[in-house]
PDB file of C-alpha atoms in Angstrom:
ATOM      1  CA  UNK A  50       0.000   0.000   0.000  1.00  0.00           C
ATOM      2  CA  UNK A  51       0.965   3.651  -0.429  1.00  0.00           C
ATOM      3  CA  UNK A  52      -0.049   5.570   2.679  1.00  0.00           C
ATOM      4  CA  UNK A  53      -3.777   4.923   3.082  1.00  0.00           C
ATOM      5  CA  UNK A  54      -4.183   3.807  -0.536  1.00  0.00           C
ATOM      6  CA  UNK A  55      -4.381   0.061  -1.048  1.00  0.00           C
ATOM      7  CA  UNK A  56      -2.370  -1.816  -3.645  1.00  0.00           C
ATOM      8  CA  UNK A  57      -5.558  -2.602  -5.574  1.00  0.00           C
ATOM      9  CA  UNK A  58      -6.439   1.110  -5.799  1.00  0.00           C
ATOM     10  CA  UNK A  59      -2.914   1.970  -6.920  1.00  0.00           C
ATOM     11  CA  UNK A  60      -3.170  -0.677  -9.617  1.00  0.00           C
ATOM     12  CA  UNK A  61      -6.480   0.756 -10.830  1.00  0.00           C
ATOM     13  CA  UNK A  62      -5.009   4.276 -10.942  1.00  0.00           C
ATOM     14  CA  UNK A  63      -1.988   3.043 -12.882  1.00  0.00           C
ATOM     15  CA  UNK A  64      -4.221   1.290 -15.413  1.00  0.00           C
ATOM     16  CA  UNK A  65      -6.251   4.471 -15.954  1.00  0.00           C
ATOM     17  CA  UNK A  66      -3.069   6.504 -16.382  1.00  0.00           C
ATOM     18  CA  UNK A  67      -1.762   3.940 -18.850  1.00  0.00           C
ATOM     19  CA  UNK A  68      -4.926   4.336 -20.928  1.00  0.00           C
ATOM     20  CA  UNK A  69      -4.483   8.131 -20.964  1.00  0.00           C
ATOM     21  CA  UNK A  70      -0.832   7.715 -21.926  1.00  0.00           C
ATOM     22  CA  UNK A  71      -1.757   5.435 -24.818  1.00  0.00           C
ATOM     23  CA  UNK A  72      -4.291   8.029 -26.002  1.00  0.00           C
ATOM     24  CA  UNK A  73      -1.562  10.688 -26.149  1.00  0.00           C
ATOM     25  CA  UNK A  74      -1.893  12.188 -22.689  1.00  0.00           C
ATOM     26  CA  UNK A  75       1.870  12.242 -22.159  1.00  0.00           C
ATOM     27  CA  UNK A  76       2.291  14.680 -25.058  1.00  0.00           C
ATOM     28  CA  UNK A  77      -0.983  16.504 -24.521  1.00  0.00           C
ATOM     29  CA  UNK A  78      -0.250  17.432 -20.916  1.00  0.00           C
ATOM     30  CA  UNK A  79       3.448  18.038 -21.550  1.00  0.00           C
ATOM     31  CA  UNK A  80       5.356  21.303 -21.689  1.00  0.00           C
ATOM     32  CA  UNK A  81       5.240  24.114 -22.521  1.00  0.00           C
ATOM     33  CA  UNK A  82       2.015  24.227 -20.542  1.00  0.00           C
ATOM     34  CA  UNK A  83      -0.995  26.123 -21.826  1.00  0.00           C
ATOM     35  CA  UNK A  84      -1.028  29.681 -20.481  1.00  0.00           C
ATOM     36  CA  UNK A  85      -4.665  30.482 -19.759  1.00  0.00           C
ATOM     37  CA  UNK A  86      -3.973  34.205 -19.964  1.00  0.00           C
ATOM     38  CA  UNK A  87      -3.138  33.770 -23.643  1.00  0.00           C
ATOM     39  CA  UNK A  88      -6.799  32.903 -24.157  1.00  0.00           C
ATOM     40  CA  UNK A  89      -7.919  36.081 -22.382  1.00  0.00           C
ATOM     41  CA  UNK A  90      -5.803  38.570 -24.268  1.00  0.00           C
ATOM     42  CA  UNK A  91      -7.401  41.571 -25.962  1.00  0.00           C
ATOM     43  CA  UNK A  92      -6.503  43.443 -29.111  1.00  0.00           C
ATOM     44  CA  UNK A  93      -5.536  47.074 -29.604  1.00  0.00           C
ATOM     45  CA  UNK A  94      -9.175  48.178 -29.329  1.00  0.00           C
ATOM     46  CA  UNK A  95      -9.841  46.180 -26.192  1.00  0.00           C
ATOM     47  CA  UNK A  96     -11.816  43.439 -27.876  1.00  0.00           C
ATOM     48  CA  UNK A  97     -11.222  39.818 -27.063  1.00  0.00           C
ATOM     49  CA  UNK A  98     -10.468  36.988 -29.436  1.00  0.00           C
ATOM     50  CA  UNK A  99     -12.207  33.769 -30.359  1.00  0.00           C
ATOM     51  CA  UNK A 100      -9.955  30.797 -29.636  1.00  0.00           C
ATOM     52  CA  UNK A 101     -10.845  27.471 -31.237  1.00  0.00           C
ATOM     53  CA  UNK A 102      -9.589  24.170 -29.904  1.00  0.00           C
ATOM     54  CA  UNK A 103      -9.154  21.931 -32.934  1.00  0.00           C
ATOM     55  CA  UNK A 104     -10.430  18.801 -31.218  1.00  0.00           C
ATOM     56  CA  UNK A 105     -11.352  16.791 -34.311  1.00  0.00           C
ATOM     57  CA  UNK A 106      -8.781  14.129 -33.395  1.00  0.00           C
ATOM     58  CA  UNK A 107      -8.996  14.665 -29.650  1.00  0.00           C
ATOM     59  CA  UNK A 108     -12.696  13.809 -29.687  1.00  0.00           C
ATOM     60  CA  UNK A 109     -11.821  10.335 -30.939  1.00  0.00           C
ATOM     61  CA  UNK A 110     -10.418   9.647 -27.462  1.00  0.00           C
ATOM     62  CA  UNK A 111     -13.298  10.629 -25.142  1.00  0.00           C
ATOM     63  CA  UNK A 112     -11.363   9.864 -21.974  1.00  0.00           C
ATOM     64  CA  UNK A 113      -8.571  12.282 -22.854  1.00  0.00           C
ATOM     65  CA  UNK A 114     -11.047  14.892 -24.095  1.00  0.00           C
ATOM     66  CA  UNK A 115     -13.042  14.772 -20.858  1.00  0.00           C
ATOM     67  CA  UNK A 116      -9.848  14.906 -18.798  1.00  0.00           C
ATOM     68  CA  UNK A 117      -8.705  18.010 -20.666  1.00  0.00           C
ATOM     69  CA  UNK A 118     -12.032  19.805 -20.258  1.00  0.00           C
ATOM     70  CA  UNK A 119     -12.113  19.080 -16.551  1.00  0.00           C
ATOM     71  CA  UNK A 120      -8.497  20.224 -16.191  1.00  0.00           C
ATOM     72  CA  UNK A 121      -9.230  23.431 -18.101  1.00  0.00           C
ATOM     73  CA  UNK A 122     -12.190  24.580 -16.032  1.00  0.00           C
ATOM     74  CA  UNK A 123     -10.466  23.488 -12.815  1.00  0.00           C
ATOM     75  CA  UNK A 124      -7.375  25.548 -13.687  1.00  0.00           C
ATOM     76  CA  UNK A 125      -9.533  28.584 -14.365  1.00  0.00           C
ATOM     77  CA  UNK A 126     -11.375  28.127 -11.095  1.00  0.00           C
ATOM     78  CA  UNK A 127      -8.182  27.779  -9.052  1.00  0.00           C
ATOM     79  CA  UNK A 128      -6.108  30.541 -10.680  1.00  0.00           C
ATOM     80  CA  UNK A 129      -8.517  33.350 -11.536  1.00  0.00           C
ATOM     81  CA  UNK A 130      -9.279  35.950  -8.845  1.00  0.00           C
ATOM     82  CA  UNK A 131     -12.758  36.556  -7.478  1.00  0.00           C
ATOM     83  CA  UNK A 132     -14.521  39.399  -9.329  1.00  0.00           C
ATOM     84  CA  UNK A 133     -18.115  38.936  -8.218  1.00  0.00           C
ATOM     85  CA  UNK A 134     -21.136  38.909 -10.511  1.00  0.00           C
ATOM     86  CA  UNK A 135     -20.041  40.932 -13.546  1.00  0.00           C
ATOM     87  CA  UNK A 136     -22.443  42.430 -16.078  1.00  0.00           C
ATOM     88  CA  UNK A 137     -20.463  40.669 -18.784  1.00  0.00           C
ATOM     89  CA  UNK A 138     -18.147  37.706 -18.268  1.00  0.00           C
ATOM     90  CA  UNK A 139     -14.539  38.278 -19.196  1.00  0.00           C
ATOM     91  CA  UNK A 140     -14.287  34.785 -20.628  1.00  0.00           C
ATOM     92  CA  UNK A 141     -16.829  32.338 -22.050  1.00  0.00           C
ATOM     93  CA  UNK A 142     -16.303  28.664 -22.888  1.00  0.00           C
ATOM     94  CA  UNK A 143     -18.410  26.657 -25.295  1.00  0.00           C
ATOM     95  CA  UNK A 144     -17.866  22.926 -24.901  1.00  0.00           C
ATOM     96  CA  UNK A 145     -19.189  21.075 -27.933  1.00  0.00           C
ATOM     97  CA  UNK A 146     -20.174  17.401 -27.722  1.00  0.00           C
ATOM     98  CA  UNK A 147     -20.563  17.861 -23.972  1.00  0.00           C
ATOM     99  CA  UNK A 148     -21.911  14.341 -23.569  1.00  0.00           C
ATOM    100  CA  UNK A 149     -18.315  13.105 -23.891  1.00  0.00           C
ATOM    101  CA  UNK A 150     -17.596  14.753 -20.550  1.00  0.00           C
ATOM    102  CA  UNK A 151     -20.348  12.842 -18.768  1.00  0.00           C
ATOM    103  CA  UNK A 152     -20.599   9.489 -20.549  1.00  0.00           C
ATOM    104  CA  UNK A 153     -19.890   6.773 -17.984  1.00  0.00           C
ATOM    105  CA  UNK A 154     -18.596   9.478 -15.643  1.00  0.00           C
ATOM    106  CA  UNK A 155     -18.241   8.463 -11.975  1.00  0.00           C
ATOM    107  CA  UNK A 156     -20.221  10.364  -9.360  1.00  0.00           C
ATOM    108  CA  UNK A 157     -17.118  12.107  -8.046  1.00  0.00           C
ATOM    109  CA  UNK A 158     -16.446  13.595 -11.507  1.00  0.00           C
ATOM    110  CA  UNK A 159     -20.009  14.867 -11.849  1.00  0.00           C
ATOM    111  CA  UNK A 160     -19.775  16.417  -8.380  1.00  0.00           C
ATOM    112  CA  UNK A 161     -16.523  18.154  -9.345  1.00  0.00           C
ATOM    113  CA  UNK A 162     -18.031  19.602 -12.533  1.00  0.00           C
ATOM    114  CA  UNK A 163     -21.136  20.691 -10.623  1.00  0.00           C
ATOM    115  CA  UNK A 164     -19.004  22.465  -8.028  1.00  0.00           C
ATOM    116  CA  UNK A 165     -16.891  24.263 -10.615  1.00  0.00           C
ATOM    117  CA  UNK A 166     -19.894  25.327 -12.709  1.00  0.00           C
ATOM    118  CA  UNK A 167     -21.627  26.633  -9.593  1.00  0.00           C
ATOM    119  CA  UNK A 168     -18.691  28.717  -8.353  1.00  0.00           C
ATOM    120  CA  UNK A 169     -16.800  29.736 -11.476  1.00  0.00           C
ATOM    121  CA  UNK A 170     -19.346  32.451 -12.284  1.00  0.00           C
ATOM    122  CA  UNK A 171     -17.820  34.535  -9.492  1.00  0.00           C
ATOM    123  CA  UNK A 172     -14.512  34.330 -11.382  1.00  0.00           C
ATOM    124  CA  UNK A 173     -16.056  36.103 -14.367  1.00  0.00           C
ATOM    125  CA  UNK A 174     -16.253  32.955 -16.495  1.00  0.00           C
ATOM    126  CA  UNK A 175     -19.274  31.578 -18.321  1.00  0.00           C
ATOM    127  CA  UNK A 176     -19.582  27.966 -19.442  1.00  0.00           C
ATOM    128  CA  UNK A 177     -21.920  26.628 -22.118  1.00  0.00           C
ATOM    129  CA  UNK A 178     -22.386  22.899 -22.637  1.00  0.00           C
ATOM    130  CA  UNK A 179     -23.433  22.091 -26.203  1.00  0.00           C
ATOM    131  CA  UNK A 180     -25.152  18.790 -26.891  1.00  0.00           C
ATOM    132  CA  UNK A 181     -27.905  17.440 -29.110  1.00  0.00           C
ATOM    133  CA  UNK A 182     -29.943  16.089 -26.228  1.00  0.00           C
ATOM    134  CA  UNK A 183     -30.499  17.694 -22.805  1.00  0.00           C
ATOM    135  CA  UNK A 184     -30.532  14.210 -21.261  1.00  0.00           C
ATOM    136  CA  UNK A 185     -26.796  14.019 -21.989  1.00  0.00           C
ATOM    137  CA  UNK A 186     -26.104  16.446 -19.135  1.00  0.00           C
ATOM    138  CA  UNK A 187     -26.681  15.268 -15.537  1.00  0.00           C
ATOM    139  CA  UNK A 188     -29.520  17.003 -13.702  1.00  0.00           C
ATOM    140  CA  UNK A 189     -27.128  18.228 -10.994  1.00  0.00           C
ATOM    141  CA  UNK A 190     -25.109  20.134 -13.607  1.00  0.00           C
ATOM    142  CA  UNK A 191     -28.106  21.159 -15.701  1.00  0.00           C
ATOM    143  CA  UNK A 192     -29.659  22.825 -12.671  1.00  0.00           C
ATOM    144  CA  UNK A 193     -26.652  25.165 -12.320  1.00  0.00           C
ATOM    145  CA  UNK A 194     -26.899  26.585 -15.846  1.00  0.00           C
ATOM    146  CA  UNK A 195     -28.549  30.012 -15.958  1.00  0.00           C
ATOM    147  CA  UNK A 196     -28.811  30.690 -19.699  1.00  0.00           C
ATOM    148  CA  UNK A 197     -30.530  28.140 -21.937  1.00  0.00           C
ATOM    149  CA  UNK A 198     -30.807  27.955 -25.714  1.00  0.00           C
ATOM    150  CA  UNK A 199     -32.856  25.053 -27.052  1.00  0.00           C
ATOM    151  CA  UNK A 200     -33.105  24.291 -30.765  1.00  0.00           C
ATOM    152  CA  UNK A 201     -35.655  21.933 -32.261  1.00  0.00           C
ATOM    153  CA  UNK A 202     -36.037  18.375 -30.998  1.00  0.00           C
ATOM    154  CA  UNK A 203     -37.865  15.666 -32.906  1.00  0.00           C
ATOM    155  CA  UNK A 204     -39.851  13.201 -30.815  1.00  0.00           C
ATOM    156  CA  UNK A 205     -40.054   9.957 -32.784  1.00  0.00           C
ATOM    157  CA  UNK A 206     -39.272   7.506 -29.984  1.00  0.00           C
ATOM    158  CA  UNK A 207     -40.235   7.274 -26.292  1.00  0.00           C
ATOM    159  CA  UNK A 208     -36.736   8.407 -25.369  1.00  0.00           C
ATOM    160  CA  UNK A 209     -37.085  11.433 -27.677  1.00  0.00           C
ATOM    161  CA  UNK A 210     -40.418  12.319 -26.064  1.00  0.00           C
ATOM    162  CA  UNK A 211     -38.798  12.087 -22.645  1.00  0.00           C
ATOM    163  CA  UNK A 212     -36.037  14.435 -23.832  1.00  0.00           C
ATOM    164  CA  UNK A 213     -38.614  16.954 -25.075  1.00  0.00           C
ATOM    165  CA  UNK A 214     -40.433  16.924 -21.732  1.00  0.00           C
ATOM    166  CA  UNK A 215     -37.137  17.259 -19.852  1.00  0.00           C
ATOM    167  CA  UNK A 216     -36.067  20.214 -22.003  1.00  0.00           C
ATOM    168  CA  UNK A 217     -39.430  21.947 -21.572  1.00  0.00           C
ATOM    169  CA  UNK A 218     -39.353  21.544 -17.798  1.00  0.00           C
ATOM    170  CA  UNK A 219     -35.971  23.274 -17.506  1.00  0.00           C
ATOM    171  CA  UNK A 220     -37.460  26.589 -18.717  1.00  0.00           C
ATOM    172  CA  UNK A 221     -39.406  29.093 -16.687  1.00  0.00           C
ATOM    173  CA  UNK A 222     -42.989  28.797 -17.879  1.00  0.00           C
ATOM    174  CA  UNK A 223     -44.376  31.356 -20.331  1.00  0.00           C
ATOM    175  CA  UNK A 224     -48.205  31.506 -20.037  1.00  0.00           C
ATOM    176  CA  UNK A 225     -48.442  32.517 -23.702  1.00  0.00           C
ATOM    177  CA  UNK A 226     -46.304  29.640 -24.974  1.00  0.00           C
ATOM    178  CA  UNK A 227     -46.692  25.860 -24.928  1.00  0.00           C
ATOM    179  CA  UNK A 228     -43.022  25.073 -24.433  1.00  0.00           C
ATOM    180  CA  UNK A 229     -43.223  21.320 -25.000  1.00  0.00           C
ATOM    181  CA  UNK A 230     -45.176  21.650 -28.246  1.00  0.00           C
ATOM    182  CA  UNK A 231     -43.029  24.518 -29.492  1.00  0.00           C
ATOM    183  CA  UNK A 232     -39.771  22.568 -29.140  1.00  0.00           C
ATOM    184  CA  UNK A 233     -40.918  20.038 -31.733  1.00  0.00           C
ATOM    185  CA  UNK A 234     -42.174  22.745 -34.120  1.00  0.00           C
ATOM    186  CA  UNK A 235     -39.146  25.032 -34.219  1.00  0.00           C
ATOM    187  CA  UNK A 236     -37.828  25.805 -37.684  1.00  0.00           C
ATOM    188  CA  UNK A 237     -34.293  26.247 -38.960  1.00  0.00           C
ATOM    189  CA  UNK A 238     -32.530  29.024 -37.032  1.00  0.00           C
ATOM    190  CA  UNK A 239     -35.225  29.198 -34.351  1.00  0.00           C
ATOM    191  CA  UNK A 240     -34.696  28.447 -30.671  1.00  0.00           C
ATOM    192  CA  UNK A 241     -36.279  28.766 -27.263  1.00  0.00           C
ATOM    193  CA  UNK A 242     -34.196  31.116 -25.125  1.00  0.00           C
ATOM    194  CA  UNK A 243     -34.149  31.894 -21.412  1.00  0.00           C
ATOM    195  CA  UNK A 244     -31.518  34.061 -19.714  1.00  0.00           C
ATOM    196  CA  UNK A 245     -30.940  35.370 -16.210  1.00  0.00           C
ATOM    197  CA  UNK A 246     -32.518  38.714 -15.393  1.00  0.00           C
ATOM    198  CA  UNK A 247     -30.910  41.525 -13.404  1.00  0.00           C
ATOM    199  CA  UNK A 248     -31.519  39.924 -10.008  1.00  0.00           C
ATOM    200  CA  UNK A 249     -30.334  36.514 -11.138  1.00  0.00           C
ATOM    201  CA  UNK A 250     -33.860  35.228 -11.714  1.00  0.00           C
ATOM    202  CA  UNK A 251     -34.357  33.113 -14.861  1.00  0.00           C
ATOM    203  CA  UNK A 252     -36.407  34.965 -17.446  1.00  0.00           C
ATOM    204  CA  UNK A 253     -39.494  33.384 -18.986  1.00  0.00           C
ATOM    205  CA  UNK A 254     -38.845  31.356 -22.108  1.00  0.00           C
ATOM    206  CA  UNK A 255     -39.230  33.099 -25.464  1.00  0.00           C
ATOM    207  CA  UNK A 256     -39.287  31.836 -29.039  1.00  0.00           C
ATOM    208  CA  UNK A 257     -36.447  33.553 -30.883  1.00  0.00           C
ATOM    209  CA  UNK A 258     -34.922  33.668 -34.352  1.00  0.00           C
ATOM    210  CA  UNK A 259     -31.152  33.260 -33.980  1.00  0.00           C
ATOM    211  CA  UNK A 260     -28.935  35.573 -35.997  1.00  0.00           C
ATOM    212  CA  UNK A 261     -26.745  33.423 -38.241  1.00  0.00           C
ATOM    213  CA  UNK A 262     -22.969  33.692 -37.918  1.00  0.00           C
ATOM    214  CA  UNK A 263     -21.196  35.963 -40.392  1.00  0.00           C
ATOM    215  CA  UNK A 264     -18.066  33.843 -40.518  1.00  0.00           C
ATOM    216  CA  UNK A 265     -17.324  30.567 -42.251  1.00  0.00           C
ATOM    217  CA  UNK A 266     -19.558  27.680 -41.231  1.00  0.00           C
ATOM    218  CA  UNK A 267     -17.709  24.388 -41.092  1.00  0.00           C
ATOM    219  CA  UNK A 268     -14.134  23.293 -40.431  1.00  0.00           C
ATOM    220  CA  UNK A 269     -11.249  25.345 -41.791  1.00  0.00           C
ATOM    221  CA  UNK A 270      -9.036  23.728 -44.410  1.00  0.00           C
ATOM    222  CA  UNK A 271      -5.416  22.845 -43.504  1.00  0.00           C
ATOM    223  CA  UNK A 272      -3.910  25.785 -45.411  1.00  0.00           C
ATOM    224  CA  UNK A 273      -6.071  28.276 -43.510  1.00  0.00           C
ATOM    225  CA  UNK A 274      -5.077  26.708 -40.200  1.00  0.00           C
ATOM    226  CA  UNK A 275      -1.379  26.874 -41.173  1.00  0.00           C
ATOM    227  CA  UNK A 276      -1.680  30.555 -42.114  1.00  0.00           C
ATOM    228  CA  UNK A 277      -3.380  31.387 -38.820  1.00  0.00           C
ATOM    229  CA  UNK A 278      -0.718  29.551 -36.833  1.00  0.00           C
ATOM    230  CA  UNK A 279       2.092  31.270 -38.721  1.00  0.00           C
ATOM    231  CA  UNK A 280       0.673  34.779 -38.205  1.00  0.00           C
ATOM    232  CA  UNK A 281      -0.446  34.195 -34.617  1.00  0.00           C
ATOM    233  CA  UNK A 282       1.135  36.401 -31.906  1.00  0.00           C
ATOM    234  CA  UNK A 283       2.019  33.148 -30.152  1.00  0.00           C
ATOM    235  CA  UNK A 284       3.682  31.545 -33.152  1.00  0.00           C
ATOM    236  CA  UNK A 285       6.502  29.328 -31.924  1.00  0.00           C
ATOM    237  CA  UNK A 286       5.536  29.533 -28.253  1.00  0.00           C
ATOM    238  CA  UNK A 287       3.989  26.078 -28.124  1.00  0.00           C
ATOM    239  CA  UNK A 288       5.760  24.475 -31.085  1.00  0.00           C
ATOM    240  CA  UNK A 289       8.820  23.054 -29.361  1.00  0.00           C
ATOM    241  CA  UNK A 290       8.394  20.387 -26.709  1.00  0.00           C
ATOM    242  CA  UNK A 291      10.252  21.025 -23.449  1.00  0.00           C
ATOM    243  CA  UNK A 292      11.414  17.946 -21.590  1.00  0.00           C
ATOM    244  CA  UNK A 293      11.912  19.209 -18.056  1.00  0.00           C
ATOM    245  CA  UNK A 294      12.916  17.026 -15.154  1.00  0.00           C
ATOM    246  CA  UNK A 295       9.808  15.453 -13.696  1.00  0.00           C
ATOM    247  CA  UNK A 296       9.199  14.914  -9.993  1.00  0.00           C
ATOM    248  CA  UNK A 297       9.868  11.216 -10.551  1.00  0.00           C
ATOM    249  CA  UNK A 298      13.220  11.981 -12.180  1.00  0.00           C
ATOM    250  CA  UNK A 299      14.196  14.366  -9.382  1.00  0.00           C
ATOM    251  CA  UNK A 300      13.316  11.789  -6.723  1.00  0.00           C
ATOM    252  CA  UNK A 301      15.135   9.097  -8.675  1.00  0.00           C
ATOM    253  CA  UNK A 302      18.268  11.267  -8.886  1.00  0.00           C
ATOM    254  CA  UNK A 303      18.020  12.069  -5.170  1.00  0.00           C
ATOM    255  CA  UNK A 304      17.723   8.369  -4.317  1.00  0.00           C
ATOM    256  CA  UNK A 305      20.675   7.592  -6.575  1.00  0.00           C
ATOM    257  CA  UNK A 306      22.860  10.175  -4.826  1.00  0.00           C
ATOM    258  CA  UNK A 307      21.794   8.881  -1.405  1.00  0.00           C
ATOM    259  CA  UNK A 308      22.681   5.331  -2.460  1.00  0.00           C
ATOM    260  CA  UNK A 309      26.076   6.451  -3.753  1.00  0.00           C
ATOM    261  CA  UNK A 310      26.738   8.312  -0.486  1.00  0.00           C
ATOM    262  CA  UNK A 311      25.829   5.214   1.548  1.00  0.00           C
ATOM    263  CA  UNK A 312      28.067   3.020  -0.578  1.00  0.00           C
ATOM    264  CA  UNK A 313      30.949   5.493  -0.210  1.00  0.00           C
ATOM    265  CA  UNK A 314      30.427   5.593   3.564  1.00  0.00           C
ATOM    266  CA  UNK A 315      30.365   1.803   3.790  1.00  0.00           C
ATOM    267  CA  UNK A 316      33.498   1.598   1.630  1.00  0.00           C
ATOM    268  CA  UNK A 317      35.328   4.088   3.872  1.00  0.00           C
ATOM    269  CA  UNK A 318      34.329   2.136   6.981  1.00  0.00           C
ATOM    270  CA  UNK A 319      35.459  -1.110   5.371  1.00  0.00           C
ATOM    271  CA  UNK A 320      38.845   0.425   4.456  1.00  0.00           C
ATOM    272  CA  UNK A 321      39.266   1.729   8.007  1.00  0.00           C
ATOM    273  CA  UNK A 322      38.502  -1.704   9.480  1.00  0.00           C
ATOM    274  CA  UNK A 323      40.921  -3.354   7.051  1.00  0.00           C
ATOM    275  CA  UNK A 324      43.702  -0.917   7.974  1.00  0.00           C
ATOM    276  CA  UNK A 325      43.064  -1.448  11.696  1.00  0.00           C
ATOM    277  CA  UNK A 326      43.101  -5.201  11.246  1.00  0.00           C
ATOM    278  CA  UNK A 327      46.366  -5.058   9.309  1.00  0.00           C
ATOM    279  CA  UNK A 328      47.951  -2.878  12.018  1.00  0.00           C
ATOM    280  CA  UNK A 329      46.818  -5.291  14.733  1.00  0.00           C
ATOM    281  CA  UNK A 330      48.245  -8.173  12.710  1.00  0.00           C
ATOM    282  CA  UNK A 331      51.690  -6.577  12.568  1.00  0.00           C
ATOM    283  CA  UNK A 332      51.689  -6.108  16.390  1.00  0.00           C
ATOM    284  CA  UNK A 333      50.817  -9.739  16.905  1.00  0.00           C
ATOM    285  CA  UNK A 334      53.759 -10.718  14.644  1.00  0.00           C
ATOM    286  CA  UNK A 335      56.238  -8.890  16.822  1.00  0.00           C
ATOM    287  CA  UNK A 336      54.852 -10.438  20.001  1.00  0.00           C
ATOM    288  CA  UNK A 337      54.768 -13.840  18.394  1.00  0.00           C
ATOM    289  CA  UNK A 338      58.589 -14.301  18.581  1.00  0.00           C
ATOM    290  CA  UNK A 339      58.568 -14.216  22.392  1.00  0.00           C
ATOM    291  CA  UNK A 340      55.439 -16.353  22.525  1.00  0.00           C
ATOM    292  CA  UNK A 341      57.035 -18.967  20.287  1.00  0.00           C
ATOM    293  CA  UNK A 342      60.233 -19.013  22.390  1.00  0.00           C
ATOM    294  CA  UNK A 343      58.242 -19.436  25.612  1.00  0.00           C
ATOM    295  CA  UNK A 344      56.243 -22.282  24.115  1.00  0.00           C
ATOM    296  CA  UNK A 345      59.467 -23.973  22.975  1.00  0.00           C
ATOM    297  CA  UNK A 346      60.948 -23.644  26.471  1.00  0.00           C
ATOM    298  CA  UNK A 347      57.785 -25.052  28.017  1.00  0.00           C
ATOM    299  CA  UNK A 348      57.918 -28.022  25.711  1.00  0.00           C
ATOM    300  CA  UNK A 349      61.612 -28.501  26.560  1.00  0.00           C
ATOM    301  CA  UNK A 350      61.128 -28.465  30.339  1.00  0.00           C
ATOM    302  CA  UNK A 351      60.361 -32.131  30.457  1.00  0.00           C
ATOM    303  CA  UNK A 352      63.479 -32.966  28.555  1.00  0.00           C
ATOM    304  CA  UNK A 353      66.980 -33.160  29.755  1.00  0.00           C
ATOM    305  CA  UNK A 354      68.034 -30.144  27.746  1.00  0.00           C
ATOM    306  CA  UNK A 355      65.140 -28.243  29.173  1.00  0.00           C
ATOM    307  CA  UNK A 356      66.204 -28.944  32.716  1.00  0.00           C
ATOM    308  CA  UNK A 357      69.668 -27.602  32.024  1.00  0.00           C
ATOM    309  CA  UNK A 358      68.297 -24.456  30.366  1.00  0.00           C
ATOM    310  CA  UNK A 359      65.925 -23.782  33.247  1.00  0.00           C
ATOM    311  CA  UNK A 360      68.687 -24.255  35.774  1.00  0.00           C
ATOM    312  CA  UNK A 361      70.912 -21.914  33.825  1.00  0.00           C
ATOM    313  CA  UNK A 362      68.199 -19.254  33.627  1.00  0.00           C
ATOM    314  CA  UNK A 363      67.302 -19.546  37.286  1.00  0.00           C
ATOM    315  CA  UNK A 364      70.952 -19.434  38.307  1.00  0.00           C
ATOM    316  CA  UNK A 365      71.590 -16.311  36.312  1.00  0.00           C
ATOM    317  CA  UNK A 366      68.517 -14.683  37.819  1.00  0.00           C
ATOM    318  CA  UNK A 367      69.502 -15.476  41.387  1.00  0.00           C
ATOM    319  CA  UNK A 368      73.050 -14.411  40.767  1.00  0.00           C
ATOM    320  CA  UNK A 369      71.936 -11.158  39.230  1.00  0.00           C
TER     321      UNK A 369
END
């Protein structure tokens, strides 16, 4: 186990991370990191810019796409200062194919998104979830959305009819409008719209004709994308991958140095013990001559020669 996390949980986390890595998460969340302030820059006249995330390939990996969206709104929530309830948000996000964020999402993820959506308004940020069916968004999140734009829904199946009823019930009732019937009868470019009023109260739903965009409808061709990237004020900023030392690499290097220091300490202690042992060995060699002579004398005591030697030694001692 790792702290209070069991081995089974660690294994599950590693498997999820491996899936993200195989989907390209290692490169996607690499460096240089995305600077959120680059998305909030204004031009010479004080107007903001429209930033488009080209997610045509990213959407093919729903897990990575959902992870990125959650990371993005979480980063905004954690880093932007509190500004209160502004008349106009300083930044607005439109998340297309929002169902990818919630498909098979665990409860903890839905709770996190609900919390961020609820509180990020005070940071001056607006979030729009775009999906073909209101049932794709959990009720807990749907209830936090103040502005609603509903295009036509066709009710051919029981599930479609349920979606129409659910969409109609999310609007504040207009006594002059049958919301449920109107949703199925909307024409091209028409929508039911409800926005927050001055005191934060949802306005009654109204049938509205949406002004069509004056820009190109559809994906840009590769040459247009290349031209925009080349003339962008951030050209080159995110082109080159930076391979910084990760926390794992820093810890690995620290452990390596600690191991080398321990080995060096053990080697020094071993050398000191060897030198001490060698010095003690030389002392025992010098003492060994006398010890050998004494042992030889002791062995010779029982012999005739030994008796004579002992007598000679004792006589010299007494005479001295």
